[in-house]
Amino acid sequence: MAALQTHCLLQPSCFIPSRLPPCRGRWRASLQSLPKLQSLIPFEELAMLTEQSTIKRNRLVAHKEEQNNSLITAKLLAIAEAAADRAEMHAIIGEQRNNWNHLFLHSINSINLTASLMAAIASIPEIAASQPLNLSSAVLFTSAAGLMLLVNKIQPSQLAEEQRNAARLFKQLERSIRSLGASTPSESDVEEAMEKVLALQKAYPLPLLPGMLEKFPKVVEPTKWWPKQKKPQRKQGVARNGWSSEMEKEMRGVLRVLKSKDEEQYVRLGQLVLSINKFLSFAGPLLAGVAAVGAASSIGGGAHGSWPAVVGGALAAVVNTLEHGGQVGMVFELFRNCAGFYRRLEEEIEYNLGEEEEMREQGEVFEVKMALELGRSLSELRRMGSYSSPSYEDEDIEEFAGKLF
């Protein structure tokens, strides 16, 4: 009987509630608890579904961020490739215009000296063919004067220096963009890189005509090849950002010396070289023209007109050698670029001092960068903080901030 009852309890078909009166209360409690157990199952499934949807959403957001970062990196790499291509183009054109300078220099000097020699031979009384020689020398002097006017207008040595500096700056920009792409860039970094490329393109144009930089400006201004600086994003959790009152005093002293000494010196030297270049570019064609007139006046007879041609041609060759052999235009461009270099440092210092401490570049890194840009050690740079005192007049400052140039 016990075995039969156990078998009936295990089989649902044998379950008869009326035959188990002692267990009626307990079964009734179990049956009443079944809805509670059933009501717990949907909440557990809902929690699992919520957790799974959260994981999927996080994965989707991470995937989108990864795609966005890869897209920004691709943009930066494209800009870096463009900068590298521009650097190569400027280097090739710079070499070409340097060849122009040597070619025109030797060609014009050869024409002037040949014409002077022909005029000198024509002035000898025993020479029967003096008129053809004087006519040939007049034609050569006229051609030399025209070529000198053209070369003095474009200044090939200055063009070559522009392209050399542009190639160097584009290579520097390419390296900075590639290093930026290796980190976690943003869209603002892409915009800033584009602005730097366009600013360089404007400062050092590739075409000769039109768009060539003015070779004889009325006012000498430092070259500017950088865009206007934008405010960086605010850094969270940064208090002093490496800056201190002593460092601010130091940078104000450096800024004052840069403005009163370094930039002023190179602008003044650039103005002096520009005046010399203007004089030489005017004197060369003038002397060649005088020589052409002297050679032409001796065609009708008389040897007195040949000697002005000989002397004028020789002096024209000397002036042309001083101007283009000495590369006076290149020296002027070099001084203007040096002034622009110090102007850029001034703007960086003014920008950092004018911003809140959280918005500035990291102070210690900025100090090291300024020291290297100026060719000084950190101790030498810190000593310049004394020049920020109002007790110092600009005339009392004797040293220069930069030691590189």
mmCIF file of C-alpha atoms in Angstrom:
data_model
loop_
_atom_site.group_PDB
_atom_site.id
_atom_site.type_symbol
_atom_site.label_atom_id
_atom_site.label_comp_id
_atom_site.label_asym_id
_atom_site.label_seq_id
_atom_site.Cartn_x
_atom_site.Cartn_y
_atom_site.Cartn_z
ATOM 1 C CA MET A 1 0.000 0.000 0.000
ATOM 2 C CA ALA A 2 2.845 2.418 0.787
ATOM 3 C CA ALA A 3 4.431 1.707 -2.582
ATOM 4 C CA LEU A 4 1.110 2.190 -4.322
ATOM 5 C CA GLN A 5 0.512 5.516 -2.596
ATOM 6 C CA THR A 6 4.009 6.717 -3.524
ATOM 7 C CA HIS A 7 3.419 5.736 -7.130
ATOM 8 C CA CYS A 8 0.137 7.590 -7.178
ATOM 9 C CA LEU A 9 1.739 10.711 -5.748
ATOM 10 C CA LEU A 10 4.380 10.727 -8.480
ATOM 11 C CA GLN A 11 1.860 10.210 -11.284
ATOM 12 C CA PRO A 12 -0.407 13.182 -12.101
ATOM 13 C CA SER A 13 -3.139 10.857 -13.303
ATOM 14 C CA CYS A 14 -3.360 9.288 -9.852
ATOM 15 C CA PHE A 15 -3.591 12.651 -8.079
ATOM 16 C CA ILE A 16 -6.944 12.812 -6.303
ATOM 17 C CA PRO A 17 -7.212 15.697 -3.802
ATOM 18 C CA SER A 18 -10.196 14.215 -1.964
ATOM 19 C CA ARG A 19 -8.125 11.257 -0.835
ATOM 20 C CA LEU A 20 -5.490 13.429 0.889
ATOM 21 C CA PRO A 21 -7.332 15.437 3.453
ATOM 22 C CA PRO A 22 -4.369 15.994 5.822
ATOM 23 C CA CYS A 23 -2.333 17.736 3.159
ATOM 24 C CA ARG A 24 -5.151 19.942 1.938
ATOM 25 C CA GLY A 25 -3.902 23.135 3.661
ATOM 26 C CA ARG A 26 -0.347 22.758 2.565
ATOM 27 C CA TRP A 27 -1.314 22.091 -1.069
ATOM 28 C CA ARG A 28 -3.679 24.991 -0.991
ATOM 29 C CA ALA A 29 -0.820 27.328 0.199
ATOM 30 C CA SER A 30 1.460 26.027 -2.503
ATOM 31 C CA LEU A 31 -1.175 26.613 -5.155
ATOM 32 C CA GLN A 32 -1.736 30.155 -3.837
ATOM 33 C CA SER A 33 2.031 30.913 -4.075
ATOM 34 C CA LEU A 34 2.245 29.860 -7.721
ATOM 35 C CA PRO A 35 1.004 33.236 -9.121
ATOM 36 C CA LYS A 36 3.706 35.011 -7.090
ATOM 37 C CA LEU A 37 6.404 32.794 -8.588
ATOM 38 C CA GLN A 38 4.958 33.359 -12.038
ATOM 39 C CA SER A 39 4.919 37.125 -11.507
ATOM 40 C CA LEU A 40 8.672 37.180 -10.725
ATOM 41 C CA ILE A 41 9.715 35.690 -14.069
ATOM 42 C CA PRO A 42 8.858 38.692 -16.329
ATOM 43 C CA PHE A 43 10.863 41.101 -14.129
ATOM 44 C CA GLU A 44 13.962 38.911 -14.358
ATOM 45 C CA GLU A 45 13.582 38.665 -18.102
ATOM 46 C CA LEU A 46 13.053 42.450 -18.299
ATOM 47 C CA ALA A 47 16.248 43.065 -16.309
ATOM 48 C CA MET A 48 18.180 40.772 -18.598
ATOM 49 C CA LEU A 49 16.766 42.467 -21.681
ATOM 50 C CA THR A 50 17.581 45.907 -20.242
ATOM 51 C CA GLU A 51 21.129 44.872 -19.506
ATOM 52 C CA GLN A 52 21.553 43.409 -22.974
ATOM 53 C CA SER A 53 20.154 46.556 -24.622
ATOM 54 C CA THR A 54 22.496 48.722 -22.546
ATOM 55 C CA ILE A 55 25.471 46.627 -23.625
ATOM 56 C CA LYS A 56 24.381 46.835 -27.258
ATOM 57 C CA ARG A 57 23.878 50.604 -26.978
ATOM 58 C CA ASN A 58 27.321 51.084 -25.420
ATOM 59 C CA ARG A 59 28.867 48.971 -28.121
ATOM 60 C CA LEU A 60 27.076 51.007 -30.767
ATOM 61 C CA VAL A 61 28.240 54.290 -29.224
ATOM 62 C CA ALA A 62 31.809 52.983 -28.965
ATOM 63 C CA HIS A 63 31.653 51.840 -32.587
ATOM 64 C CA LYS A 64 30.405 55.253 -33.713
ATOM 65 C CA GLU A 65 33.136 56.993 -31.729
ATOM 66 C CA GLU A 66 35.721 54.692 -33.246
ATOM 67 C CA GLN A 67 34.391 55.423 -36.716
ATOM 68 C CA ASN A 68 34.420 59.164 -35.965
ATOM 69 C CA ASN A 69 38.001 59.015 -34.664
ATOM 70 C CA SER A 70 39.122 57.026 -37.677
ATOM 71 C CA LEU A 71 37.423 59.568 -39.961
ATOM 72 C CA ILE A 72 39.137 62.494 -38.214
ATOM 73 C CA THR A 73 42.469 60.671 -38.373
ATOM 74 C CA ALA A 74 41.938 60.072 -42.089
ATOM 75 C CA LYS A 75 41.277 63.795 -42.590
ATOM 76 C CA LEU A 76 44.439 64.720 -40.700
ATOM 77 C CA LEU A 77 46.485 62.243 -42.720
ATOM 78 C CA ALA A 78 45.080 63.740 -45.929
ATOM 79 C CA ILE A 79 46.089 67.234 -44.766
ATOM 80 C CA ALA A 80 49.543 65.919 -43.815
ATOM 81 C CA GLU A 81 49.959 64.388 -47.269
ATOM 82 C CA ALA A 82 48.953 67.707 -48.833
ATOM 83 C CA ALA A 83 51.489 69.541 -46.656
ATOM 84 C CA ALA A 84 54.220 67.083 -47.669
ATOM 85 C CA ASP A 85 53.320 67.587 -51.325
ATOM 86 C CA ARG A 86 53.423 71.368 -50.909
ATOM 87 C CA ALA A 87 56.837 71.112 -49.255
ATOM 88 C CA GLU A 88 58.187 69.154 -52.205
ATOM 89 C CA MET A 89 56.669 71.615 -54.689
ATOM 90 C CA HIS A 90 58.177 74.613 -52.898
ATOM 91 C CA ALA A 91 61.576 72.890 -52.734
ATOM 92 C CA ILE A 92 61.538 72.191 -56.488
ATOM 93 C CA ILE A 93 60.419 75.712 -57.376
ATOM 94 C CA GLY A 94 62.949 77.193 -54.972
ATOM 95 C CA GLU A 95 65.749 75.299 -56.730
ATOM 96 C CA GLN A 96 64.441 76.470 -60.095
ATOM 97 C CA ARG A 97 64.367 80.121 -59.050
ATOM 98 C CA ASN A 98 67.818 79.829 -57.542
ATOM 99 C CA ASN A 99 68.984 78.609 -60.952
ATOM 100 C CA TRP A 100 67.258 81.635 -62.467
ATOM 101 C CA ASN A 101 69.325 83.902 -60.259
ATOM 102 C CA HIS A 102 72.623 82.326 -61.368
ATOM 103 C CA LEU A 103 71.557 82.199 -65.021
ATOM 104 C CA PHE A 104 70.462 85.838 -65.205
ATOM 105 C CA LEU A 105 73.479 86.998 -63.210
ATOM 106 C CA HIS A 106 76.046 85.431 -65.529
ATOM 107 C CA SER A 107 74.085 86.156 -68.697
ATOM 108 C CA ILE A 108 73.623 89.867 -67.977
ATOM 109 C CA ASN A 109 77.235 90.286 -66.884
ATOM 110 C CA SER A 110 78.425 88.518 -70.041
ATOM 111 C CA ILE A 111 76.264 90.771 -72.218
ATOM 112 C CA ASN A 112 77.474 93.944 -70.496
ATOM 113 C CA LEU A 113 81.139 92.995 -70.605
ATOM 114 C CA THR A 114 80.938 91.842 -74.231
ATOM 115 C CA ALA A 115 79.240 95.068 -75.257
ATOM 116 C CA SER A 116 81.846 97.095 -73.334
ATOM 117 C CA LEU A 117 84.655 95.219 -75.056
ATOM 118 C CA MET A 118 83.089 95.832 -78.491
ATOM 119 C CA ALA A 119 82.685 99.543 -77.720
ATOM 120 C CA ALA A 120 86.318 99.726 -76.568
ATOM 121 C CA ILE A 121 87.551 98.040 -79.748
ATOM 122 C CA ALA A 122 85.393 100.364 -81.869
ATOM 123 C CA SER A 123 87.035 103.405 -80.252
ATOM 124 C CA ILE A 124 90.443 102.451 -81.687
ATOM 125 C CA PRO A 125 91.089 104.703 -84.762
ATOM 126 C CA GLU A 126 92.743 101.928 -86.769
ATOM 127 C CA ILE A 127 89.624 99.758 -86.644
ATOM 128 C CA ALA A 128 87.712 100.078 -89.885
ATOM 129 C CA ALA A 129 84.518 98.313 -88.748
ATOM 130 C CA SER A 130 83.795 100.658 -85.854
ATOM 131 C CA GLN A 131 80.185 101.390 -86.823
ATOM 132 C CA PRO A 132 79.031 97.746 -86.816
ATOM 133 C CA LEU A 133 80.767 97.230 -83.490
ATOM 134 C CA ASN A 134 79.126 100.300 -81.968
ATOM 135 C CA LEU A 135 75.728 99.234 -83.317
ATOM 136 C CA SER A 136 76.149 95.727 -81.893
ATOM 137 C CA SER A 137 77.248 97.062 -78.516
ATOM 138 C CA ALA A 138 74.239 99.434 -78.436
ATOM 139 C CA VAL A 139 71.888 96.509 -79.113
ATOM 140 C CA LEU A 140 73.576 94.431 -76.414
ATOM 141 C CA PHE A 141 73.425 97.243 -73.860
ATOM 142 C CA THR A 142 69.725 97.793 -74.612
ATOM 143 C CA SER A 143 69.043 94.085 -74.154
ATOM 144 C CA ALA A 144 70.997 94.055 -70.893
ATOM 145 C CA ALA A 145 69.041 97.056 -69.580
ATOM 146 C CA GLY A 146 65.729 95.317 -70.371
ATOM 147 C CA LEU A 147 66.828 92.088 -68.729
ATOM 148 C CA MET A 148 68.018 93.956 -65.654
ATOM 149 C CA LEU A 149 64.646 95.679 -65.337
ATOM 150 C CA LEU A 150 62.893 92.310 -65.496
ATOM 151 C CA VAL A 151 65.214 90.576 -63.029
ATOM 152 C CA ASN A 152 65.125 93.496 -60.602
ATOM 153 C CA LYS A 153 61.335 93.316 -60.666
ATOM 154 C CA ILE A 154 61.066 89.639 -59.712
ATOM 155 C CA GLN A 155 64.250 89.337 -57.566
ATOM 156 C CA PRO A 156 65.071 85.631 -58.154
ATOM 157 C CA SER A 157 67.252 85.316 -55.046
ATOM 158 C CA GLN A 158 64.376 86.574 -52.900
ATOM 159 C CA LEU A 159 61.963 84.196 -54.646
ATOM 160 C CA ALA A 160 64.299 81.289 -53.886
ATOM 161 C CA GLU A 161 64.500 82.254 -50.206
ATOM 162 C CA GLU A 162 60.704 82.433 -49.993
ATOM 163 C CA GLN A 163 60.353 78.924 -51.387
ATOM 164 C CA ARG A 164 63.094 77.516 -49.159
ATOM 165 C CA ASN A 165 61.425 78.891 -46.061
ATOM 166 C CA ALA A 166 58.015 77.670 -47.241
ATOM 167 C CA ALA A 167 59.386 74.149 -47.800
ATOM 168 C CA ARG A 168 60.852 74.095 -44.290
ATOM 169 C CA LEU A 169 57.623 75.311 -42.682
ATOM 170 C CA PHE A 170 55.459 72.851 -44.628
ATOM 171 C CA LYS A 171 57.696 69.972 -43.516
ATOM 172 C CA GLN A 172 57.417 71.170 -39.927
ATOM 173 C CA LEU A 173 53.631 71.390 -40.278
ATOM 174 C CA GLU A 174 53.466 67.889 -41.725
ATOM 175 C CA ARG A 175 55.349 66.438 -38.758
ATOM 176 C CA SER A 176 53.091 68.194 -36.261
ATOM 177 C CA ILE A 177 49.927 66.992 -38.022
ATOM 178 C CA ARG A 178 51.133 63.387 -38.135
ATOM 179 C CA SER A 179 51.999 63.464 -34.443
ATOM 180 C CA LEU A 180 48.544 64.883 -33.758
ATOM 181 C CA GLY A 181 46.910 62.059 -35.708
ATOM 182 C CA ALA A 182 48.661 59.482 -33.535
ATOM 183 C CA SER A 183 46.771 60.765 -30.458
ATOM 184 C CA THR A 184 43.003 61.338 -30.081
ATOM 185 C CA PRO A 185 42.223 64.257 -32.416
ATOM 186 C CA SER A 186 38.991 66.205 -32.759
ATOM 187 C CA GLU A 187 37.254 68.219 -35.457
ATOM 188 C CA SER A 188 38.810 71.409 -34.110
ATOM 189 C CA ASP A 189 42.243 69.919 -34.775
ATOM 190 C CA VAL A 190 41.257 69.324 -38.398
ATOM 191 C CA GLU A 191 40.048 72.913 -38.775
ATOM 192 C CA GLU A 192 43.214 74.264 -37.175
ATOM 193 C CA ALA A 193 45.417 72.178 -39.478
ATOM 194 C CA MET A 194 43.515 73.430 -42.520
ATOM 195 C CA GLU A 195 43.900 77.039 -41.383
ATOM 196 C CA LYS A 196 47.650 76.559 -40.936
ATOM 197 C CA VAL A 197 48.014 75.171 -44.447
ATOM 198 C CA LEU A 198 46.018 78.050 -45.946
ATOM 199 C CA ALA A 199 47.973 80.641 -43.943
ATOM 200 C CA LEU A 200 51.257 79.207 -45.214
ATOM 201 C CA GLN A 201 49.909 79.169 -48.750
ATOM 202 C CA LYS A 202 48.988 82.848 -48.463
ATOM 203 C CA ALA A 203 52.320 83.849 -46.934
ATOM 204 C CA TYR A 204 54.404 82.068 -49.587
ATOM 205 C CA PRO A 205 52.464 81.840 -52.871
ATOM 206 C CA LEU A 206 53.620 79.426 -55.557
ATOM 207 C CA PRO A 207 52.704 81.378 -58.728
ATOM 208 C CA LEU A 208 55.031 84.053 -60.021
ATOM 209 C CA LEU A 209 52.446 86.222 -61.752
ATOM 210 C CA PRO A 210 49.896 87.088 -60.461
ATOM 211 C CA GLY A 211 50.139 86.684 -56.735
ATOM 212 C CA MET A 212 53.846 87.343 -56.268
ATOM 213 C CA LEU A 213 54.823 89.048 -53.032
ATOM 214 C CA GLU A 214 55.753 92.708 -53.245
ATOM 215 C CA LYS A 215 59.536 92.928 -53.576
ATOM 216 C CA PHE A 216 59.799 96.654 -52.729
ATOM 217 C CA PRO A 217 57.122 97.355 -50.101
ATOM 218 C CA LYS A 218 56.637 100.841 -48.765
ATOM 219 C CA VAL A 219 56.582 99.606 -45.171
ATOM 220 C CA VAL A 220 58.569 96.612 -43.980
ATOM 221 C CA GLU A 221 56.359 94.230 -42.010
ATOM 222 C CA PRO A 222 57.335 90.878 -40.467
ATOM 223 C CA THR A 223 56.210 87.874 -42.476
ATOM 224 C CA LYS A 224 53.159 86.149 -40.968
ATOM 225 C CA TRP A 225 52.638 82.493 -41.872
ATOM 226 C CA TRP A 226 50.384 81.370 -38.991
ATOM 227 C CA PRO A 227 46.623 81.809 -38.462
ATOM 228 C CA LYS A 228 44.982 83.609 -35.610
ATOM 229 C CA GLN A 229 45.082 81.517 -32.469
ATOM 230 C CA LYS A 230 41.791 80.175 -31.172
ATOM 231 C CA LYS A 231 40.773 79.552 -27.597
ATOM 232 C CA PRO A 232 41.415 75.939 -26.598
ATOM 233 C CA GLN A 233 38.910 73.819 -24.746
ATOM 234 C CA ARG A 234 38.784 74.296 -20.999
ATOM 235 C CA LYS A 235 40.793 71.669 -19.165
ATOM 236 C CA GLN A 236 38.965 69.936 -16.338
ATOM 237 C CA GLY A 237 40.663 69.507 -13.000
ATOM 238 C CA VAL A 238 43.487 71.937 -13.754
ATOM 239 C CA ALA A 239 44.310 74.589 -11.177
ATOM 240 C CA ARG A 240 47.537 76.436 -11.931
ATOM 241 C CA ASN A 241 48.385 74.385 -15.041
ATOM 242 C CA GLY A 242 52.115 74.686 -14.332
ATOM 243 C CA TRP A 243 52.044 78.509 -14.182
ATOM 244 C CA SER A 244 53.228 80.669 -11.312
ATOM 245 C CA SER A 245 53.672 84.362 -10.648
ATOM 246 C CA GLU A 246 57.426 84.027 -11.249
ATOM 247 C CA MET A 247 56.822 82.411 -14.642
ATOM 248 C CA GLU A 248 54.373 85.139 -15.632
ATOM 249 C CA LYS A 249 56.949 87.759 -14.690
ATOM 250 C CA GLU A 250 59.570 85.888 -16.691
ATOM 251 C CA MET A 251 57.384 85.741 -19.812
ATOM 252 C CA ARG A 252 56.501 89.443 -19.547
ATOM 253 C CA GLY A 253 60.218 90.244 -19.462
ATOM 254 C CA VAL A 254 60.855 88.063 -22.518
ATOM 255 C CA LEU A 255 57.941 89.688 -24.318
ATOM 256 C CA ARG A 256 59.253 93.174 -23.645
ATOM 257 C CA VAL A 257 62.749 92.332 -24.882
ATOM 258 C CA LEU A 258 61.361 90.670 -28.025
ATOM 259 C CA LYS A 259 59.330 93.739 -28.910
ATOM 260 C CA SER A 260 61.899 96.401 -28.093
ATOM 261 C CA LYS A 261 65.054 94.663 -29.341
ATOM 262 C CA ASP A 262 64.737 91.562 -31.524
ATOM 263 C CA GLU A 263 61.808 92.389 -33.776
ATOM 264 C CA GLU A 264 62.748 96.055 -33.977
ATOM 265 C CA GLN A 265 66.306 95.192 -34.989
ATOM 266 C CA TYR A 266 65.315 92.928 -37.880
ATOM 267 C CA VAL A 267 62.662 95.334 -39.141
ATOM 268 C CA ARG A 268 65.245 98.127 -39.117
ATOM 269 C CA LEU A 269 67.848 95.974 -40.886
ATOM 270 C CA GLY A 270 65.245 94.899 -43.414
ATOM 271 C CA GLN A 271 64.434 98.540 -44.138
ATOM 272 C CA LEU A 272 68.136 99.302 -44.642
ATOM 273 C CA VAL A 273 68.676 96.367 -47.004
ATOM 274 C CA LEU A 274 65.511 97.296 -48.892
ATOM 275 C CA SER A 275 66.848 100.832 -49.450
ATOM 276 C CA ILE A 276 70.143 99.441 -50.760
ATOM 277 C CA ASN A 277 68.300 97.044 -53.045
ATOM 278 C CA LYS A 278 66.141 99.861 -54.420
ATOM 279 C CA PHE A 279 69.221 101.915 -55.236
ATOM 280 C CA LEU A 280 70.992 99.024 -56.952
ATOM 281 C CA SER A 281 67.913 97.994 -58.910
ATOM 282 C CA PHE A 282 67.617 101.563 -60.207
ATOM 283 C CA ALA A 283 71.326 102.154 -60.854
ATOM 284 C CA GLY A 284 71.955 98.968 -62.869
ATOM 285 C CA PRO A 285 69.490 99.550 -65.731
ATOM 286 C CA LEU A 286 70.329 103.264 -65.695
ATOM 287 C CA LEU A 287 74.033 102.598 -66.271
ATOM 288 C CA ALA A 288 73.250 100.038 -68.983
ATOM 289 C CA GLY A 289 70.962 102.593 -70.655
ATOM 290 C CA VAL A 290 73.675 105.270 -70.518
ATOM 291 C CA ALA A 291 76.090 102.802 -72.103
ATOM 292 C CA ALA A 292 73.575 102.021 -74.852
ATOM 293 C CA VAL A 293 73.128 105.751 -75.591
ATOM 294 C CA GLY A 294 76.905 106.245 -75.639
ATOM 295 C CA ALA A 295 77.387 103.344 -78.042
ATOM 296 C CA ALA A 296 74.586 104.579 -80.292
ATOM 297 C CA SER A 297 75.950 108.148 -80.358
ATOM 298 C CA SER A 298 79.345 106.924 -81.595
ATOM 299 C CA ILE A 299 77.845 105.217 -84.643
ATOM 300 C CA GLY A 300 77.790 108.406 -86.724
ATOM 301 C CA GLY A 301 81.497 108.989 -86.197
ATOM 302 C CA GLY A 302 83.862 110.048 -83.503
ATOM 303 C CA ALA A 303 85.314 107.904 -80.778
ATOM 304 C CA HIS A 304 84.302 110.172 -77.937
ATOM 305 C CA GLY A 305 80.963 108.374 -77.532
ATOM 306 C CA SER A 306 82.514 104.958 -77.046
ATOM 307 C CA TRP A 307 84.153 105.629 -73.714
ATOM 308 C CA PRO A 308 80.900 106.377 -71.846
ATOM 309 C CA ALA A 309 79.628 103.089 -73.249
ATOM 310 C CA VAL A 310 82.678 101.220 -72.010
ATOM 311 C CA VAL A 311 82.566 102.746 -68.525
ATOM 312 C CA GLY A 312 78.770 102.506 -68.234
ATOM 313 C CA GLY A 313 78.774 98.847 -69.255
ATOM 314 C CA ALA A 314 81.512 97.974 -66.786
ATOM 315 C CA LEU A 315 79.716 99.761 -63.937
ATOM 316 C CA ALA A 316 76.416 98.085 -64.870
ATOM 317 C CA ALA A 317 78.125 94.684 -64.576
ATOM 318 C CA VAL A 318 79.534 95.645 -61.171
ATOM 319 C CA VAL A 319 76.139 96.833 -59.885
ATOM 320 C CA ASN A 320 74.427 93.705 -61.187
ATOM 321 C CA THR A 321 77.023 91.533 -59.442
ATOM 322 C CA LEU A 322 76.549 93.381 -56.164
ATOM 323 C CA GLU A 323 72.768 93.096 -56.315
ATOM 324 C CA HIS A 324 72.228 89.557 -57.547
ATOM 325 C CA GLY A 325 75.604 87.985 -56.834
ATOM 326 C CA GLY A 326 75.355 89.297 -53.285
ATOM 327 C CA GLN A 327 71.678 88.221 -53.224
ATOM 328 C CA VAL A 328 70.478 91.411 -51.588
ATOM 329 C CA GLY A 329 66.855 90.398 -52.140
ATOM 330 C CA MET A 330 67.462 87.133 -50.298
ATOM 331 C CA VAL A 331 68.994 89.020 -47.364
ATOM 332 C CA PHE A 332 65.952 91.299 -47.194
ATOM 333 C CA GLU A 333 63.611 88.287 -47.169
ATOM 334 C CA LEU A 334 65.747 86.624 -44.499
ATOM 335 C CA PHE A 335 65.479 89.652 -42.212
ATOM 336 C CA ARG A 336 61.729 89.847 -42.779
ATOM 337 C CA ASN A 337 61.327 86.160 -41.917
ATOM 338 C CA CYS A 338 63.416 86.587 -38.762
ATOM 339 C CA ALA A 339 61.171 89.456 -37.682
ATOM 340 C CA GLY A 340 58.156 87.229 -38.344
ATOM 341 C CA PHE A 341 59.695 84.465 -36.252
ATOM 342 C CA TYR A 342 59.943 86.772 -33.239
ATOM 343 C CA ARG A 343 56.485 88.214 -33.909
ATOM 344 C CA ARG A 344 55.037 84.701 -33.677
ATOM 345 C CA LEU A 345 56.731 84.151 -30.306
ATOM 346 C CA GLU A 346 55.345 87.466 -29.080
ATOM 347 C CA GLU A 347 51.811 86.493 -30.059
ATOM 348 C CA GLU A 348 52.116 83.116 -28.320
ATOM 349 C CA ILE A 349 53.293 84.759 -25.093
ATOM 350 C CA GLU A 350 50.606 87.462 -25.236
ATOM 351 C CA TYR A 351 47.938 84.863 -25.915
ATOM 352 C CA ASN A 352 48.915 82.712 -22.928
ATOM 353 C CA LEU A 353 49.254 85.653 -20.572
ATOM 354 C CA GLY A 354 45.887 87.025 -21.651
ATOM 355 C CA GLU A 355 43.973 83.802 -21.009
ATOM 356 C CA GLU A 356 42.796 82.193 -17.810
ATOM 357 C CA GLU A 357 45.185 79.706 -16.281
ATOM 358 C CA GLU A 358 42.937 76.767 -17.192
ATOM 359 C CA MET A 359 43.018 77.801 -20.866
ATOM 360 C CA ARG A 360 46.775 78.287 -21.161
ATOM 361 C CA GLU A 361 49.333 75.902 -22.510
ATOM 362 C CA GLN A 362 51.045 73.842 -19.817
ATOM 363 C CA GLY A 363 53.457 76.284 -18.143
ATOM 364 C CA GLU A 364 56.580 74.154 -17.795
ATOM 365 C CA VAL A 365 56.291 72.825 -21.338
ATOM 366 C CA PHE A 366 55.749 76.357 -22.650
ATOM 367 C CA GLU A 367 58.833 77.597 -20.798
ATOM 368 C CA VAL A 368 61.016 74.839 -22.274
ATOM 369 C CA LYS A 369 59.662 75.555 -25.750
ATOM 370 C CA MET A 370 60.400 79.283 -25.451
ATOM 371 C CA ALA A 371 63.925 78.577 -24.223
ATOM 372 C CA LEU A 372 64.637 76.319 -27.187
ATOM 373 C CA GLU A 373 63.077 78.737 -29.676
ATOM 374 C CA LEU A 374 65.297 81.539 -28.388
ATOM 375 C CA GLY A 375 68.432 79.416 -28.076
ATOM 376 C CA ARG A 376 68.725 79.929 -24.324
ATOM 377 C CA SER A 377 68.913 77.719 -21.267
ATOM 378 C CA LEU A 378 66.152 77.797 -18.681
ATOM 379 C CA SER A 379 68.315 79.697 -16.202
ATOM 380 C CA GLU A 380 69.143 82.350 -18.817
ATOM 381 C CA LEU A 381 65.492 82.669 -19.726
ATOM 382 C CA ARG A 382 64.430 83.087 -16.102
ATOM 383 C CA ARG A 383 66.927 85.917 -15.612
ATOM 384 C CA MET A 384 65.026 87.938 -18.199
ATOM 385 C CA GLY A 385 62.120 88.312 -15.789
ATOM 386 C CA SER A 386 63.823 91.381 -14.337
ATOM 387 C CA TYR A 387 63.100 93.320 -17.557
ATOM 388 C CA SER A 388 59.378 93.234 -16.792
ATOM 389 C CA SER A 389 59.911 95.835 -14.068
ATOM 390 C CA PRO A 390 58.723 99.377 -14.973
ATOM 391 C CA SER A 391 62.009 100.725 -13.606
ATOM 392 C CA TYR A 392 63.704 99.470 -16.782
ATOM 393 C CA GLU A 393 63.414 101.708 -19.818
ATOM 394 C CA ASP A 394 63.546 100.231 -23.300
ATOM 395 C CA GLU A 395 66.823 102.056 -23.891
ATOM 396 C CA ASP A 396 68.355 100.391 -20.849
ATOM 397 C CA ILE A 397 67.864 96.895 -22.285
ATOM 398 C CA GLU A 398 71.106 95.910 -23.974
ATOM 399 C CA GLU A 399 70.785 92.183 -24.607
ATOM 400 C CA PHE A 400 68.553 90.432 -27.111
ATOM 401 C CA ALA A 401 66.109 87.666 -26.276
ATOM 402 C CA GLY A 402 67.116 85.431 -29.160
ATOM 403 C CA LYS A 403 70.543 83.893 -29.599
ATOM 404 C CA LEU A 404 69.892 81.831 -32.689
ATOM 405 C CA PHE A 405 70.220 84.625 -35.252
#
